[in-house]
Short mmCIF file of C-alpha atoms in Angstrom, two decimals:
data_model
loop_
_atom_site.label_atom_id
_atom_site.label_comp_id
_atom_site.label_asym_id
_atom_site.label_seq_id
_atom_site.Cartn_x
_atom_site.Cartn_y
_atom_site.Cartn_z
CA UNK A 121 175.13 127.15 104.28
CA UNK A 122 175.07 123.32 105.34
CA UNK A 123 172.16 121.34 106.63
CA UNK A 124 173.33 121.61 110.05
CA UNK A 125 173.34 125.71 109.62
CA UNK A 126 170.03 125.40 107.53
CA UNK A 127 168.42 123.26 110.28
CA UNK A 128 169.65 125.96 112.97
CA UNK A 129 168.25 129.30 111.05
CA UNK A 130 164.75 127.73 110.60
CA UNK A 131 164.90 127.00 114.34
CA UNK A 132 165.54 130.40 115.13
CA UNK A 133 163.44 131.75 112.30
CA UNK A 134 160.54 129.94 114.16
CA UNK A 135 161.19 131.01 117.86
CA UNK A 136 160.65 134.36 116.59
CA UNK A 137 157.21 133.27 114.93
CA UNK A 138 156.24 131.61 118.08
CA UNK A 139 157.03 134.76 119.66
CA UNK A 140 154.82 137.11 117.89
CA UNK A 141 152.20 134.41 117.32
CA UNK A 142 152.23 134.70 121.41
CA UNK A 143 152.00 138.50 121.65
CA UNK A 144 149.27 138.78 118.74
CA UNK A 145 147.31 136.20 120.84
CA UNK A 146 147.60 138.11 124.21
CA UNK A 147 146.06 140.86 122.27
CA UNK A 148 143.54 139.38 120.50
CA UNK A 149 142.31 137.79 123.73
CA UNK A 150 140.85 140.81 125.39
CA UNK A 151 139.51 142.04 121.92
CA UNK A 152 137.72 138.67 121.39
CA UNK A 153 136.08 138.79 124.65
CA UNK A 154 134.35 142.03 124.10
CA UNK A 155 133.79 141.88 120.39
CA UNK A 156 132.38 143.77 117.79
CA UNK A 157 132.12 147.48 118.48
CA UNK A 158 132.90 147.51 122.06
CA UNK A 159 135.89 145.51 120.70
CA UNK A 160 136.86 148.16 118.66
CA UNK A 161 136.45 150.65 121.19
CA UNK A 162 138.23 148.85 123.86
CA UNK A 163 141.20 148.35 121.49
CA UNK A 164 141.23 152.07 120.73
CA UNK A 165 140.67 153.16 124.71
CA UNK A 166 143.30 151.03 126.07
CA UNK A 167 145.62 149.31 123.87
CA UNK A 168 145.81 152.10 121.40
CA UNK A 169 148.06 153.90 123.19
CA UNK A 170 150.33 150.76 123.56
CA UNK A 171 150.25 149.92 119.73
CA UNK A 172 151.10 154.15 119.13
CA UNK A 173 154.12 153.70 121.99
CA UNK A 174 155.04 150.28 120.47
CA UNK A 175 158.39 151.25 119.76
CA UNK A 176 158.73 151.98 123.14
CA UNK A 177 157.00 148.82 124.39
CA UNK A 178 156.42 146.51 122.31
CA UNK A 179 159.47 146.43 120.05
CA UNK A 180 162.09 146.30 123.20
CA UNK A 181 159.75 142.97 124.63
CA UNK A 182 160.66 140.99 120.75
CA UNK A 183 164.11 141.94 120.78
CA UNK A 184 164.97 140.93 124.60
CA UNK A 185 162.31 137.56 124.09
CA UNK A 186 164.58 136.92 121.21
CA UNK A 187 167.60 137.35 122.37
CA UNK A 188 167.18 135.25 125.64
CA UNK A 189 166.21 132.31 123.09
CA UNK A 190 168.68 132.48 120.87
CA UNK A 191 172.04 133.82 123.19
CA UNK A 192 173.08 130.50 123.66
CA UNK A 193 172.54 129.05 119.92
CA UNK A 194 175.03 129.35 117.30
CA UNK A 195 174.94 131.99 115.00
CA UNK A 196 172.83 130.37 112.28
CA UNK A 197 170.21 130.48 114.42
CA UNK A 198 170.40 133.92 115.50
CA UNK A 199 170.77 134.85 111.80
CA UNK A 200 167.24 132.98 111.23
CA UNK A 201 165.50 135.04 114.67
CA UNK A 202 166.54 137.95 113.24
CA UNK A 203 165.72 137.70 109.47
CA UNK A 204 162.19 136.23 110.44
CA UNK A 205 161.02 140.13 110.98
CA UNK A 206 162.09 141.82 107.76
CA UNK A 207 161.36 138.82 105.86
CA UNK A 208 158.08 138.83 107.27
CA UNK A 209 157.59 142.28 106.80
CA UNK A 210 158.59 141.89 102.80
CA UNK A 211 156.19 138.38 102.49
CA UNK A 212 153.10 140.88 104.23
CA UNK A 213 153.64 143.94 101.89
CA UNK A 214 154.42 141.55 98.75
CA UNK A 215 150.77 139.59 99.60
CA UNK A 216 149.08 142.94 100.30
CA UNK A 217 150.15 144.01 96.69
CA UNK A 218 149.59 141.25 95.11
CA UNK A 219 145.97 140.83 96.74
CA UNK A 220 145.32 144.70 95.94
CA UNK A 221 145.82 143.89 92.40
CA UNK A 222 143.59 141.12 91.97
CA UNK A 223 141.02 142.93 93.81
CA UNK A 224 141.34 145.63 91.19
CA UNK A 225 141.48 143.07 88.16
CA UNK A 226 138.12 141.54 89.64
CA UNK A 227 136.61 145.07 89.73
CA UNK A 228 134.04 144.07 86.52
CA UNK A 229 133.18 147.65 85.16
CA UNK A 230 129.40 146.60 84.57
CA UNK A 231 129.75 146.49 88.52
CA UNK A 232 130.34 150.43 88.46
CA UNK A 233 128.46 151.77 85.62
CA UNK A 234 125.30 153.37 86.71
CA UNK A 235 123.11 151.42 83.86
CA UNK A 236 122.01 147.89 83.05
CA UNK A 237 122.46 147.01 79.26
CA UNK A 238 119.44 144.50 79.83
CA UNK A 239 116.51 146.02 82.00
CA UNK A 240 114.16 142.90 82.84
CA UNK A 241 111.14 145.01 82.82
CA UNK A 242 108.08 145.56 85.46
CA UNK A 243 109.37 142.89 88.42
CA UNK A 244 105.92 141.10 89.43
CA UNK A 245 107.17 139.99 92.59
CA UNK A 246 110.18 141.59 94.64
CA UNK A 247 111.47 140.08 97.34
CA UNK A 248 113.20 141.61 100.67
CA UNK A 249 114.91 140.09 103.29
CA UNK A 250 113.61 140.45 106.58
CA UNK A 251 112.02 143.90 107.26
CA UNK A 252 108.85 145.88 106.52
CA UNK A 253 107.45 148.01 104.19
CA UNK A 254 107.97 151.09 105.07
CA UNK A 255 111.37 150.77 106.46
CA UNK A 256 112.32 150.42 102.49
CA UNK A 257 111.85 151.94 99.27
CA UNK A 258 109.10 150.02 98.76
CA UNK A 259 106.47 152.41 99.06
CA UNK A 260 108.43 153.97 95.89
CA UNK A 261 108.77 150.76 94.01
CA UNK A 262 105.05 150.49 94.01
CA UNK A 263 104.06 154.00 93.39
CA UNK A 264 106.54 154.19 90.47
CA UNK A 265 105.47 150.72 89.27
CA UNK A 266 108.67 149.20 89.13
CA UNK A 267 106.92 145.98 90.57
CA UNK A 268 103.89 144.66 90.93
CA UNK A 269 104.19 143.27 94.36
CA UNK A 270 106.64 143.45 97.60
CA UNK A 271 107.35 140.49 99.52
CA UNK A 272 109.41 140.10 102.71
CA UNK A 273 111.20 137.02 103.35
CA UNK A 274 111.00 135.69 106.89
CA UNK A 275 110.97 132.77 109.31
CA UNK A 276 108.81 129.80 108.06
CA UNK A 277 105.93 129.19 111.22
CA UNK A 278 106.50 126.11 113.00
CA UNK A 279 104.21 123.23 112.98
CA UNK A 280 103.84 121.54 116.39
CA UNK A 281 102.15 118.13 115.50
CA UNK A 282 99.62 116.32 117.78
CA UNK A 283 101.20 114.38 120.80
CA UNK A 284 102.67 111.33 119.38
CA UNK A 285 103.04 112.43 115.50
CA UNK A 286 105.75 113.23 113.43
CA UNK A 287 105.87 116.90 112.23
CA UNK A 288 105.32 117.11 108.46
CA UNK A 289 107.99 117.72 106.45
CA UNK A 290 108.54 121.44 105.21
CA UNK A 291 109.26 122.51 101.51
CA UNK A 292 112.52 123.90 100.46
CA UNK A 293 112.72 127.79 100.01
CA UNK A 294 112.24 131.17 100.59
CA UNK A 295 109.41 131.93 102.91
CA UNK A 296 106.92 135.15 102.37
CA UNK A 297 106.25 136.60 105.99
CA UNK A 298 104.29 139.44 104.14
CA UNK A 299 103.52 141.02 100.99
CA UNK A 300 102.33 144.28 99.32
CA UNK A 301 100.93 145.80 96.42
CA UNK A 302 99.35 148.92 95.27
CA UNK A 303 95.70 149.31 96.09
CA UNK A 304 92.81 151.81 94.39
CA UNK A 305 89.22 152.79 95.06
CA UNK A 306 87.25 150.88 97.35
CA UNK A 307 90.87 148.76 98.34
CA UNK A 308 92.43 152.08 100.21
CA UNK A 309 88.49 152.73 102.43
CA UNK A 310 89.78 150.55 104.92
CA UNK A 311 90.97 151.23 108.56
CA UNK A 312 94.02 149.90 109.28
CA UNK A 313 95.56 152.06 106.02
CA UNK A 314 96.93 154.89 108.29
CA UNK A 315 100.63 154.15 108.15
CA UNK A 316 100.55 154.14 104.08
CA UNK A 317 98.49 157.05 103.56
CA UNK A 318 100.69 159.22 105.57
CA UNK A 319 103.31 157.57 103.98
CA UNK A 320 102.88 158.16 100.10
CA UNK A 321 100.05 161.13 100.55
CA UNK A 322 103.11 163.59 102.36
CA UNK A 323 105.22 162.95 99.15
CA UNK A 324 102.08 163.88 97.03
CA UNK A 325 100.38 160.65 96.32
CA UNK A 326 96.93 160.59 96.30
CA UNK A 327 95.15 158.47 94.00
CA UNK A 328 96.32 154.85 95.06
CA UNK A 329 97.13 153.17 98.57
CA UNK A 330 99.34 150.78 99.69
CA UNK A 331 97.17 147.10 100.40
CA UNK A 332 98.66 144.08 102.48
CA UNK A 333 98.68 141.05 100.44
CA UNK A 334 99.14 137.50 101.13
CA UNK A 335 101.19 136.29 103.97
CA UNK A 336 102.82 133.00 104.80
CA UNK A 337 103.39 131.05 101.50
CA UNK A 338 106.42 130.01 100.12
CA UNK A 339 108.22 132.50 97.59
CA UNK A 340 107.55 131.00 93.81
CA UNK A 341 108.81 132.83 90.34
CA UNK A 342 110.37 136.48 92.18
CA UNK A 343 113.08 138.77 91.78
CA UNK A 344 115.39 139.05 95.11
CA UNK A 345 117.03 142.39 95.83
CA UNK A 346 119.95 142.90 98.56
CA UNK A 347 121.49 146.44 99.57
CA UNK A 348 124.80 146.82 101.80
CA UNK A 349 122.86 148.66 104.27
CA UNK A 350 121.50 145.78 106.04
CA UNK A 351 123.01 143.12 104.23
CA UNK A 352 126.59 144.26 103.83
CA UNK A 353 128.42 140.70 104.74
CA UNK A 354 126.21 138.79 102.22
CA UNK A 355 126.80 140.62 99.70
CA UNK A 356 130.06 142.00 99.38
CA UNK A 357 132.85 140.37 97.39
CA UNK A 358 135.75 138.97 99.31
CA UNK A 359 137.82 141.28 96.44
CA UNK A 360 135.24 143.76 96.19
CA UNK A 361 134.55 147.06 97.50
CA UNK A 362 133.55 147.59 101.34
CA UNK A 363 130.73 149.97 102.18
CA UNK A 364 126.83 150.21 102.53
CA UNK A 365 126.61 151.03 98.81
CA UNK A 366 125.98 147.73 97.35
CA UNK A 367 122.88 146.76 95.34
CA UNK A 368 122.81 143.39 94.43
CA UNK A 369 119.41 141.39 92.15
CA UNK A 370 118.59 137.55 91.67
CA UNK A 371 116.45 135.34 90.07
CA UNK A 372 113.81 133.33 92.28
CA UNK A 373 112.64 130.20 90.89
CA UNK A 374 110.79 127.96 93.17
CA UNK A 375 111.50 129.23 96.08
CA UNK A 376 115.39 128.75 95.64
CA UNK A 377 117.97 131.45 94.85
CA UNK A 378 119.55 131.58 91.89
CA UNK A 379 122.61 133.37 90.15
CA UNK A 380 123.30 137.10 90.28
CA UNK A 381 121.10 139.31 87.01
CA UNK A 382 122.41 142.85 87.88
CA UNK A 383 125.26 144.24 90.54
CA UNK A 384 126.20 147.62 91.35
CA UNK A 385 129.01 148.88 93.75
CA UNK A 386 130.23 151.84 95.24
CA UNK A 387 133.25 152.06 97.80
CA UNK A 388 136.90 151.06 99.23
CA UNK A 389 138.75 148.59 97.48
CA UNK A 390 140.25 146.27 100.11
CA UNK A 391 144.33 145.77 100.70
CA UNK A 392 144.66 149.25 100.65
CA UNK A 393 143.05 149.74 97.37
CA UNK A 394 141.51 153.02 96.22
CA UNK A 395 137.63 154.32 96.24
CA UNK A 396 135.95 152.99 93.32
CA UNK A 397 132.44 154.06 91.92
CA UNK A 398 130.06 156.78 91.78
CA UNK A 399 127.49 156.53 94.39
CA UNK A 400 124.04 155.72 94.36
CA UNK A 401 120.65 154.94 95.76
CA UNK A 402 119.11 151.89 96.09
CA UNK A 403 115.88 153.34 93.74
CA UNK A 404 118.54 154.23 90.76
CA UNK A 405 118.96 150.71 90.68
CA UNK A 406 115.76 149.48 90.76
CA UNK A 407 115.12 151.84 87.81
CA UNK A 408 117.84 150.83 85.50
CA UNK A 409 117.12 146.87 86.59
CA UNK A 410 112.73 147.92 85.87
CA UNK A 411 113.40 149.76 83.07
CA UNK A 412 110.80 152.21 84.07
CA UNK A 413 111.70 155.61 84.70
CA UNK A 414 108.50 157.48 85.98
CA UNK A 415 109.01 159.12 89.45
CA UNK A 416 105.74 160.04 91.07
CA UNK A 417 107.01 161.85 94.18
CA UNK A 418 109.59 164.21 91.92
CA UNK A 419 106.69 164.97 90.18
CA UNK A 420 104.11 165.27 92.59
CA UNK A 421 107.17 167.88 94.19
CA UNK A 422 106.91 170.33 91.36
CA UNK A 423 103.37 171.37 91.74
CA UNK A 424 102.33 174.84 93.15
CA UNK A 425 100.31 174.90 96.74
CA UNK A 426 96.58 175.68 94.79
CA UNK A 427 97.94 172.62 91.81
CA UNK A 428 98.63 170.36 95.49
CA UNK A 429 95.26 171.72 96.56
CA UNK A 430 93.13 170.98 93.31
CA UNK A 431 94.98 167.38 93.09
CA UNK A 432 94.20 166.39 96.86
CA UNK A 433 90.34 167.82 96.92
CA UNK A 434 90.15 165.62 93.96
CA UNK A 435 91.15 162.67 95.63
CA UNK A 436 88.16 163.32 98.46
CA UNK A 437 85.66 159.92 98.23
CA UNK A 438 88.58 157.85 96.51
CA UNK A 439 90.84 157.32 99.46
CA UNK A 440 91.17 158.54 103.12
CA UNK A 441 92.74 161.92 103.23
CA UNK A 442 95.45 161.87 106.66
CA UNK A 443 95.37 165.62 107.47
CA UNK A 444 99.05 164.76 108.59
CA UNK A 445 100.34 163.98 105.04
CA UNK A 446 98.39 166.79 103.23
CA UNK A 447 99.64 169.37 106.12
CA UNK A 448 103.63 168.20 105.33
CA UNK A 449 102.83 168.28 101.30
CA UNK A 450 101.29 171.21 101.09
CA UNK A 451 104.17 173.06 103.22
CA UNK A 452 106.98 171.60 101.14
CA UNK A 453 104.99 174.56 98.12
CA UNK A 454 106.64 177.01 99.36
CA UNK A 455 110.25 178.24 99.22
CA UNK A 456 112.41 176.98 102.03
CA UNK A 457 112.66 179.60 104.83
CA UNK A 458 109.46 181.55 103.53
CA UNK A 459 107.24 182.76 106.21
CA UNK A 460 105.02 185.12 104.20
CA UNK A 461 101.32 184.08 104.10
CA UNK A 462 100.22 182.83 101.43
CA UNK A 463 96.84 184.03 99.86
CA UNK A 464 94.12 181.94 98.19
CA UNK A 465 91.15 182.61 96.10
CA UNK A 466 88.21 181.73 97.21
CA UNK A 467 87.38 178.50 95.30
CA UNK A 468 90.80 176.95 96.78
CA UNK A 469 89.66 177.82 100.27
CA UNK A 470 86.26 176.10 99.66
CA UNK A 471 88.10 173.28 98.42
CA UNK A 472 90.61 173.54 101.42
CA UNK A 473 87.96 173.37 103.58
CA UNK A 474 86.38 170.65 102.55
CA UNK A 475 89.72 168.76 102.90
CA UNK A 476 90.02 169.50 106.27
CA UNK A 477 86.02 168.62 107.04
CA UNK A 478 86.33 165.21 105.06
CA UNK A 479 89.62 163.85 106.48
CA UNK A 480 88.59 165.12 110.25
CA UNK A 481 85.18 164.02 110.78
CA UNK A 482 84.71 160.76 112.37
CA UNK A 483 83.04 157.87 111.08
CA UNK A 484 81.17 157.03 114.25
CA UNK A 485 80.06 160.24 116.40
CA UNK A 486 79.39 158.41 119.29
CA UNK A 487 82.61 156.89 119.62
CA UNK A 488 84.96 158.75 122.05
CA UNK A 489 88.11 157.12 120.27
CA UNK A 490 86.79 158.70 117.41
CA UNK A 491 86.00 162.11 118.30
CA UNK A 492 89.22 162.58 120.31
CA UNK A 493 90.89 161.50 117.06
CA UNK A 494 89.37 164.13 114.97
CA UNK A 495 89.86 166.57 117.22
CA UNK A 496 93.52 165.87 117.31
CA UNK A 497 92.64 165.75 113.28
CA UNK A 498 90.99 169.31 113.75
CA UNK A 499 93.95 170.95 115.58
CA UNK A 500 96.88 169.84 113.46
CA UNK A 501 94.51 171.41 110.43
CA UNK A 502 93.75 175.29 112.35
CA UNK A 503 98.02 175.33 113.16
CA UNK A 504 98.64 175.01 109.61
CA UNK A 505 96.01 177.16 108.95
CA UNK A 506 97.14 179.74 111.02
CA UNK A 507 101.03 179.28 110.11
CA UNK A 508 100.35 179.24 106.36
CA UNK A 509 97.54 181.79 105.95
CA UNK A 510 97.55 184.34 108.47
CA UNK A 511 94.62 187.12 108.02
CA UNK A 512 92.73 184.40 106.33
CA UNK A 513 92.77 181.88 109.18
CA UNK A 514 89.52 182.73 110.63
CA UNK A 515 87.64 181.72 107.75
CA UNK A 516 89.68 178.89 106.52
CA UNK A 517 89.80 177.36 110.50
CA UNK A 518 87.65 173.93 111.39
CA UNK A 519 85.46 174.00 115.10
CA UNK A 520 86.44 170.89 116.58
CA UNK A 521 83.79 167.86 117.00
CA UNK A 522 82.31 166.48 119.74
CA UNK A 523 79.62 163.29 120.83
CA UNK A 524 76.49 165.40 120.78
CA UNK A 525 77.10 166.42 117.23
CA UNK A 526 76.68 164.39 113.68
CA UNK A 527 79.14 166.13 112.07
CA UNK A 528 81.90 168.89 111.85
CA UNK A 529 80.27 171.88 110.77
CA UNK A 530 82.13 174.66 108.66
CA UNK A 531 82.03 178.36 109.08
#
């Protein structure tokens, strides 16, 4: 071939890119106006159907577009419009398999094993990004004593300085929105515990609380966990697996981010690489990363309905009782799809009515809130009552308070 024919197949070669650069534009256009998932479903509502007739549609518009720009050329150039498809098709297939592979040669097995060769120990300070307590596995961290504290990394507040004054300037790092740690005794007799004594008392957890800890300070010495679930973007690999099944830990040290201590994956290789890695949850790796392997709420799942009786009536004076958690515990005793009542002797019914009397009477009698709370309290006890224990319901059932009386008397 001779420069002149050389210099007339790239021109052709690149009409034809110019070409489908145009058509991929047209439509991207509509797709970048919508976006994200309303993108994806307006690509596969109404251009679907023209990328599934394509051979129909699409593939007759190249051919004519090319041929009216090159008809007139010599044939070097038509040679170059017509070679620029298969040799783009060969250059797209020979990246895709040549990225696939280096995906799969960056796959590091520690990345898929479900163990950590070096467990850190009891984290003293965890740190999340951006959400709250019970929205997590935190309650479990703390229960299971994988850490000592949670923290949740949010927005630093701003700092509006006097009329006329410069705004102090702001330390680097990771700021603590708001923390929490395990609580006992005295700690869980407070009133705005509701949400966490539901929350770890329906699993079985009775003898400790979750407690709200400091707020607004800047992260020091922590460990910072990330999950695919909310995080996916940050912290998938650009040659690692895709997928909500990411766990990721680093080391805080003032305030700043450092490198990666532990990473487990689960999930589709991208470039048309396979599915790699067992699944898991997000607690399995907080275990292996802890070291500790106690699990409080399997445990507290094995007991009998009079063991989940004797361990709650025990707990009466240490922390509030929420009738709501013990009335989901206590059903999860029997077999699933049982509807047989179930009989008790008589000191679990004494001891299952003073559950019912000590998490159901109010604190102030006189207080309307208060009374139409534990009478709300009151009824949610007599239904399970009545569902669990049938004949025995009677004696086992609560009268409901009201402002003239002290107390909630039992039968």
């Amino acid at each position: 071939m001779t420069k002149g024919s050389f210099a007339e197949f790239v021109k052709g070669y690149v009409k034809s890119l110019t070409i489908v650069c145009i058509l991929i534009a047209v439509l991207a256009i509509p797709l970048g106006a919508v976006g994200g998932e309303a993108g994806a479903w307006t690509f596969v509502i109404f251009l679907g159907p023209i990328v599934a007739a394509s051979v129909f549609i699409v593939l007759p518009i190249v051919v004519a577009t090319t041929y009216f720009g090159v008809r007139r050329r010599g044939s070097a150039q038509i040679f170059g419009a017509v070679a620029f498809y298969p040799l783009t098709i060969a250059i797209f297939f020979t990246a895709r398999y040549g990225l696939m592979l280096i995906s799969a040669a960056q796959m590091d097995e520690a990345y898929l094993k479900r163990t950590i060769e070096h467990p850190i120990g009891k984290i003293e300070t965890m740190a999340y990004l951006g959400m709250d307590c019970y929205r997590t596995n935190c309650p479990q961290l703390l229960v299971d004593g994988f850490v000592g504290r949670v923290a949740f990394i949010g927005q630093r507040p701003k700092v509006t300085p006097p009329w006329g004054e410069r705004a102090p300037p702001t330390d680097p790092g990771l700021w603590v929105k708001k923390a929490f740690r395990l609580g006992q005794g005295p700690e869980c007799r407070t009133k705005n515990l509701q949400l966490s004594g539901y929350w770890i008392q329906q699993r079985g957890i009775f003898d400790v609380c979750i407690v709200p800890d400091s707020e607004d300070f800047l992260l020091g010495e922590a460990t910072l966990t990330r999950d695919g679930r909310a995080n996916a973007r940050d912290v998938e690999r650009f040659f690692g697996p895709k997928g909500d099944n990411i766990a990721v830990a680093y080391r805080v040290s003032g305030g700043e981010i450092g490198p990666e201590i532990a990473r487990w994956e689960s999930g589709q290789l991208p470039f048309g690489g396979g599915a790699v890695g067992a699944r898991f949850e997000q607690t399995d790796f907080m275990r292996a990363l802890s070291g500790v392997t106690t699990d409080r709420f399997a445990e507290a799942a094995k007991f009998d309905l009079a063991s989940r009786i004797d361990i709650i009536h025990a707990a009466i004076g240490n922390v509030p009782i929420d009738i709501t958690g013990v009335v989901s515990y206590l059903r999860t005793a029997l077999p699933k799809g049982s509807v047989k009542p179930t009989l008790l002797d008589e000191s679990r019914k004494a001891k299952l009515l003073d559950i019912g009397t000590s998490s159901c009477t109010p604190r102030d009698p006189t207080s309307l809130a208060l009374i139409n709370g534990a009478k709300n309290c009151v009824r949610t006890y007599n239904r399970f009552v009545l569902e669990m224990f049938g004949t025995e319901q009677t004696a086992l059932q609560l009268p409901e308070p009201n402002l003239l009386g002290t107390e909630v008397p039992q039968e």
